[in-house]
mmCIF file of C-alpha atoms in Angstrom:
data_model
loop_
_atom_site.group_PDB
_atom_site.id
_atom_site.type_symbol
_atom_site.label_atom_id
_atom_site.label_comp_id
_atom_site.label_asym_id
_atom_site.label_seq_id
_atom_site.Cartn_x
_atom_site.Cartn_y
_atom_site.Cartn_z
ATOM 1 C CA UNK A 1 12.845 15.987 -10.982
ATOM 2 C CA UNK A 2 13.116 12.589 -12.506
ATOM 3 C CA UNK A 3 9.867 13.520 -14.687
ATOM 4 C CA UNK A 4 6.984 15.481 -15.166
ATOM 5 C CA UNK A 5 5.078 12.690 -14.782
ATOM 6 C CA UNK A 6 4.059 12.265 -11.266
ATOM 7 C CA UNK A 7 1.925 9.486 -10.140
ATOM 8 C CA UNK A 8 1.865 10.025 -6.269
ATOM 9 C CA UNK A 9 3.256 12.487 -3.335
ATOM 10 C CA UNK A 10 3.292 12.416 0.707
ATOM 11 C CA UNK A 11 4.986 15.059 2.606
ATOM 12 C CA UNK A 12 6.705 13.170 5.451
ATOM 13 C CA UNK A 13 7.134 13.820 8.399
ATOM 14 C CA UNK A 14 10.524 14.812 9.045
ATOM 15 C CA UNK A 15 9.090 17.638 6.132
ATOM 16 C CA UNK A 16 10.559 16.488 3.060
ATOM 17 C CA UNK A 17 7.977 15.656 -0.190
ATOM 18 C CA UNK A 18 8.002 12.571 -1.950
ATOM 19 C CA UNK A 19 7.008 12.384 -5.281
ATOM 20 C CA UNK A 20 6.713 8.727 -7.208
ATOM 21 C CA UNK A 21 6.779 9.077 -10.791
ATOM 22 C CA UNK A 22 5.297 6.263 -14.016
ATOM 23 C CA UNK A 23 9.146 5.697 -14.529
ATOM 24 C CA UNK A 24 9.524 3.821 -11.020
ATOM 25 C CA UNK A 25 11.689 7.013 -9.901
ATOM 26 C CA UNK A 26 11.064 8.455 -6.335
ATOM 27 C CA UNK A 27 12.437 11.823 -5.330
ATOM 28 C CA UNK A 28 12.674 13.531 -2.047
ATOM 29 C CA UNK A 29 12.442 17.614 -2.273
ATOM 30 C CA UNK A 30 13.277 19.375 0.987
ATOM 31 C CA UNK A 31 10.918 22.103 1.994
ATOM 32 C CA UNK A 32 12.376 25.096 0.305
ATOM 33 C CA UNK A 33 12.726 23.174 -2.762
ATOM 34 C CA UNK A 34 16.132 23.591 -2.948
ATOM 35 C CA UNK A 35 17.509 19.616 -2.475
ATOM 36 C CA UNK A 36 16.268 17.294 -4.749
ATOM 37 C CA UNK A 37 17.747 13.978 -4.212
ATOM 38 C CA UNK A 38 16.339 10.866 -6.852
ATOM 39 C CA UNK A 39 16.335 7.155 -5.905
ATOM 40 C CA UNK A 40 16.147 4.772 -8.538
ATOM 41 C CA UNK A 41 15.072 1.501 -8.938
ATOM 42 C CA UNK A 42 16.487 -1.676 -10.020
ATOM 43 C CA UNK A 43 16.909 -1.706 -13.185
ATOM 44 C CA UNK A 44 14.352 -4.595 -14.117
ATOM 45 C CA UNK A 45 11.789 -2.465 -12.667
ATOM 46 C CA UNK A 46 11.850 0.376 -14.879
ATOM 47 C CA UNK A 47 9.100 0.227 -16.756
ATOM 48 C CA UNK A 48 6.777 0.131 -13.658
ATOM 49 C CA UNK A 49 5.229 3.200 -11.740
ATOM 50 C CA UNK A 50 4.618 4.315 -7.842
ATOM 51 C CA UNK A 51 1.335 4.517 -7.509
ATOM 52 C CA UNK A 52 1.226 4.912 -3.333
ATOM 53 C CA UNK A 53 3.362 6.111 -0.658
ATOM 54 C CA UNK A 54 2.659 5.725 3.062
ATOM 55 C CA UNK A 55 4.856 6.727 6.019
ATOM 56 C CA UNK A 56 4.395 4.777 8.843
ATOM 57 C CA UNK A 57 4.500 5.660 12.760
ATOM 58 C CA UNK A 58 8.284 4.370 12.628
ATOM 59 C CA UNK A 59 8.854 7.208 10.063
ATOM 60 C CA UNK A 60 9.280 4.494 7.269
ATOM 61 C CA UNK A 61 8.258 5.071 3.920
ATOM 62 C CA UNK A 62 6.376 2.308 1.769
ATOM 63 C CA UNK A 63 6.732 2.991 -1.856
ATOM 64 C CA UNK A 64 4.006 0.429 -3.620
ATOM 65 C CA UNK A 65 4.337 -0.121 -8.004
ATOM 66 C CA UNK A 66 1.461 -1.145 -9.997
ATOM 67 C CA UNK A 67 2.482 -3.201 -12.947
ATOM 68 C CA UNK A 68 5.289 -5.435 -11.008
ATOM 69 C CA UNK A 69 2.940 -5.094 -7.983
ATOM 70 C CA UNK A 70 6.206 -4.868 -5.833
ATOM 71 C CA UNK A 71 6.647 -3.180 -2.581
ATOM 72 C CA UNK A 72 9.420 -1.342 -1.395
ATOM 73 C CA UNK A 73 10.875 0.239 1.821
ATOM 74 C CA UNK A 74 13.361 2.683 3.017
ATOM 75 C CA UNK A 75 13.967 2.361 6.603
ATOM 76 C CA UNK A 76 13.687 5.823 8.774
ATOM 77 C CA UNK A 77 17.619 7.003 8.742
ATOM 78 C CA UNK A 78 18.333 4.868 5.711
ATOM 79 C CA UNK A 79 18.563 6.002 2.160
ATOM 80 C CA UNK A 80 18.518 2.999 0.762
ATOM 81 C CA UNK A 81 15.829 1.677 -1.140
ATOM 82 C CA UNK A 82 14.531 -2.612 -0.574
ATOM 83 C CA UNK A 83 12.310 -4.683 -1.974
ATOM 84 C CA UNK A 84 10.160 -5.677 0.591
ATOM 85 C CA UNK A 85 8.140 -9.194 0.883
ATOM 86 C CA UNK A 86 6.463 -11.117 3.705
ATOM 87 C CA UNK A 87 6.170 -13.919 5.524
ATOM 88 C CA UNK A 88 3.746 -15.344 3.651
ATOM 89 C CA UNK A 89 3.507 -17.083 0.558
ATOM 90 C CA UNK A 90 0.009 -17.078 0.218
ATOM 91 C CA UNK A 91 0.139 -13.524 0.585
ATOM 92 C CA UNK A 92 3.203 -13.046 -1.695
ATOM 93 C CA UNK A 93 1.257 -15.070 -4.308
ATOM 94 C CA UNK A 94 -2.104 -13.102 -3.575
ATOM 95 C CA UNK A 95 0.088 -9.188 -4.212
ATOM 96 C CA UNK A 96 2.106 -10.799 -7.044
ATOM 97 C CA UNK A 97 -1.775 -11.249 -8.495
ATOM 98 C CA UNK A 98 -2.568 -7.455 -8.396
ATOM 99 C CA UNK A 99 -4.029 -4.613 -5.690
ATOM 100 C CA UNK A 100 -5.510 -1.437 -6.798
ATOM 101 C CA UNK A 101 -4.900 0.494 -3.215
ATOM 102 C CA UNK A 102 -3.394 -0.162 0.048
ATOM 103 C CA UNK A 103 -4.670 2.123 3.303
ATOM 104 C CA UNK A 104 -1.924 1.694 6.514
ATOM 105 C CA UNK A 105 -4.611 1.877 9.669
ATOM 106 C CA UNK A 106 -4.122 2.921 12.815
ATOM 107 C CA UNK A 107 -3.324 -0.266 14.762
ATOM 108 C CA UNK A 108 0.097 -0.671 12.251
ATOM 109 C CA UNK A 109 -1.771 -2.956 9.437
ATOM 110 C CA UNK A 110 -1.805 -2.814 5.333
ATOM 111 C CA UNK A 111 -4.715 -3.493 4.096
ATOM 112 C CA UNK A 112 -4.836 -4.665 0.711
ATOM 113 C CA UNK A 113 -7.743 -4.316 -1.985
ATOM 114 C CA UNK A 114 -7.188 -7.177 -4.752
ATOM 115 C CA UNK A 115 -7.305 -6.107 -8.509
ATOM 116 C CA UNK A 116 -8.810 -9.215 -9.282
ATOM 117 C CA UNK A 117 -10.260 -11.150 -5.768
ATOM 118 C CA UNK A 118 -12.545 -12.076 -3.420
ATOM 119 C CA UNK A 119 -10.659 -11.208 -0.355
ATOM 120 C CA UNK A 120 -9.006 -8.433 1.460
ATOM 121 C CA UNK A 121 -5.669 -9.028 2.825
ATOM 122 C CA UNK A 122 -4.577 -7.590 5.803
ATOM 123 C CA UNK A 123 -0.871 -7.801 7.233
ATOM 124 C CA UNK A 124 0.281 -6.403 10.472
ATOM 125 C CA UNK A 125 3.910 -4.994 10.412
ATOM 126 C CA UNK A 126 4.005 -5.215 14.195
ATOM 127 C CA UNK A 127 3.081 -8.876 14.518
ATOM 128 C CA UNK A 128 4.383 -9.852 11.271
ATOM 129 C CA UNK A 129 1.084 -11.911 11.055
ATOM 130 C CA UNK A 130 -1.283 -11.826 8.253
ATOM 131 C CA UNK A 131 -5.431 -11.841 8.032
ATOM 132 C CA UNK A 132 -7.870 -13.187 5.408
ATOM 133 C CA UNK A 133 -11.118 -11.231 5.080
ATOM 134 C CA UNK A 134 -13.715 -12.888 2.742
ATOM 135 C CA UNK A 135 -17.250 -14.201 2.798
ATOM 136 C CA UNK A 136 -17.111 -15.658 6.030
ATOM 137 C CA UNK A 137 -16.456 -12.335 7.428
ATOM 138 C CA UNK A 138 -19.684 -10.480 5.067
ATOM 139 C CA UNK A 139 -16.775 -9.340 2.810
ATOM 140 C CA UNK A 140 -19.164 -11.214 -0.730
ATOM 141 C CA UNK A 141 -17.770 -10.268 -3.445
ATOM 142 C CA UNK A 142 -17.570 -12.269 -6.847
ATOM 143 C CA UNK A 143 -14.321 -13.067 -8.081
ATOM 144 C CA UNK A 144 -13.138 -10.335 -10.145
ATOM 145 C CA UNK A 145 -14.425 -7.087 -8.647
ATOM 146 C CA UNK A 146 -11.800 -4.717 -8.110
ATOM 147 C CA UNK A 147 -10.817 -2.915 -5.093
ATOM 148 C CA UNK A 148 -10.967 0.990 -6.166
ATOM 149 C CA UNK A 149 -10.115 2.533 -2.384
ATOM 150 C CA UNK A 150 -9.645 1.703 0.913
ATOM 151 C CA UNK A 151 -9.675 4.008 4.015
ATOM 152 C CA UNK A 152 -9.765 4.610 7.804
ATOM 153 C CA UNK A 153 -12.174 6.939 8.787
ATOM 154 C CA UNK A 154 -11.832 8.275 12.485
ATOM 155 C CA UNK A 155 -13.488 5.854 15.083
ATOM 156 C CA UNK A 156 -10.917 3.027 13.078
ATOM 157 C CA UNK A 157 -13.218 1.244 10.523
ATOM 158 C CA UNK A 158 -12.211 0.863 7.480
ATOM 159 C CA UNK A 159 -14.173 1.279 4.384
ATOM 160 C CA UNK A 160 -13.862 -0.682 0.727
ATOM 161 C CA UNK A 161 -15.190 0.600 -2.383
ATOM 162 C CA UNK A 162 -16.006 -2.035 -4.787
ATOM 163 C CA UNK A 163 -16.438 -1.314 -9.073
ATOM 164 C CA UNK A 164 -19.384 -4.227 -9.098
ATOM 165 C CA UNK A 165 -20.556 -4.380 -5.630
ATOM 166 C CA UNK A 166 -19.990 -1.110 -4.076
ATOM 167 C CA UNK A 167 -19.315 -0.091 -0.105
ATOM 168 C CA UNK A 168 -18.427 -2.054 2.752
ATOM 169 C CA UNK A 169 -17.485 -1.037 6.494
ATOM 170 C CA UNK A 170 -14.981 -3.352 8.354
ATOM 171 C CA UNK A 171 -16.418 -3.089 12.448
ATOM 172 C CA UNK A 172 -13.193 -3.587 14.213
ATOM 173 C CA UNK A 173 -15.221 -4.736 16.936
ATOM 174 C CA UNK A 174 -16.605 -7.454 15.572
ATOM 175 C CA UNK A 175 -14.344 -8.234 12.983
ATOM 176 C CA UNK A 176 -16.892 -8.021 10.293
ATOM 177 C CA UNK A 177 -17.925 -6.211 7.020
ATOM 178 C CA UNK A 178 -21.683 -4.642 5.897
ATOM 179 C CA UNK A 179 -22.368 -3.539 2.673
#
């Protein structure tokens, strides 16, 4: 393994485990253990660590750092791994800023909890479009709070936990948030 460290895992689907480690190493064990295969970052990037992985329905996997608050892809039948930014600058800007989790829903969106914010961020890898989610939407939060999780629960609404301000439900029905 690239470390004893590890900071994250997923199995995938095609059955292999992925393992992220504090020294922005990612290795893929099959499931008899007996292939271990390491991809490393870019150099620059060392000092970072994974801190999420998320396949999505494409069989892609997201790989998502903490420090650089970079994300990176490897395409389903690639083994490459690439740095991965949207079409958005705003957004771009907003990431670059911090998130403490990211939760992949069922309609093919990332939603993003802010380290330091007032708003969610939500982009849709289908669409390539991005969404906004802040007061307007019952989403008050002070600037500051952090994000601590974010998560899908079965009948698709998605719930934020908030360090200052605590729970909130996203109704994907009518687009907004209660506390």
């Amino acid at each position: 393994l690239a470390s004893n460290q590890v900071s994250c895992f997923l199995k995938g689907s095609d059955g292999r485990l992925w393992m992220g480690f504090n020294n922005i190493f990612l290795n893929a064990v099959t499931g008899n253990m007996s292939v271990v295969k390491k991809y490393p970052f870019p150099p620059a990037e060392n000092r970072d660590w994974v801190f999420k992985l998320i396949e999505d329905r494409k069989g892609d996997l997201w790989i998502f750092t903490y420090s650089g608050h970079k994300i990176y892809r490897i395409a389903y039948g690639d083994e490459r791994i690439r740095e991965f930014t949207f079409n958005d600058n705003k957004l771009n800007k907003s990431l670059s800023d911090g998130f403490n989790d990211v939760c992949l829903d069922n309609k093919s969106r990332l939603w993003f909890g802010p380290q330091f914010g007032n708003e969610v961020f939500v982009y849709d890898l289908v669409n390539k479009t991005t969404r906004y989610y802040g007061a307007a939407a019952g989403l008050k939060l002070p600037f500051g709070d952090e994000c601590m999780g974010i998560s899908e629960d079965s009948k698709g609404r998605i719930w934020l936990l908030f360090l200052m301000n605590g729970l909130f439900l996203y109704d994907p029905d009518t687009e907004l948030f209660t506390k």
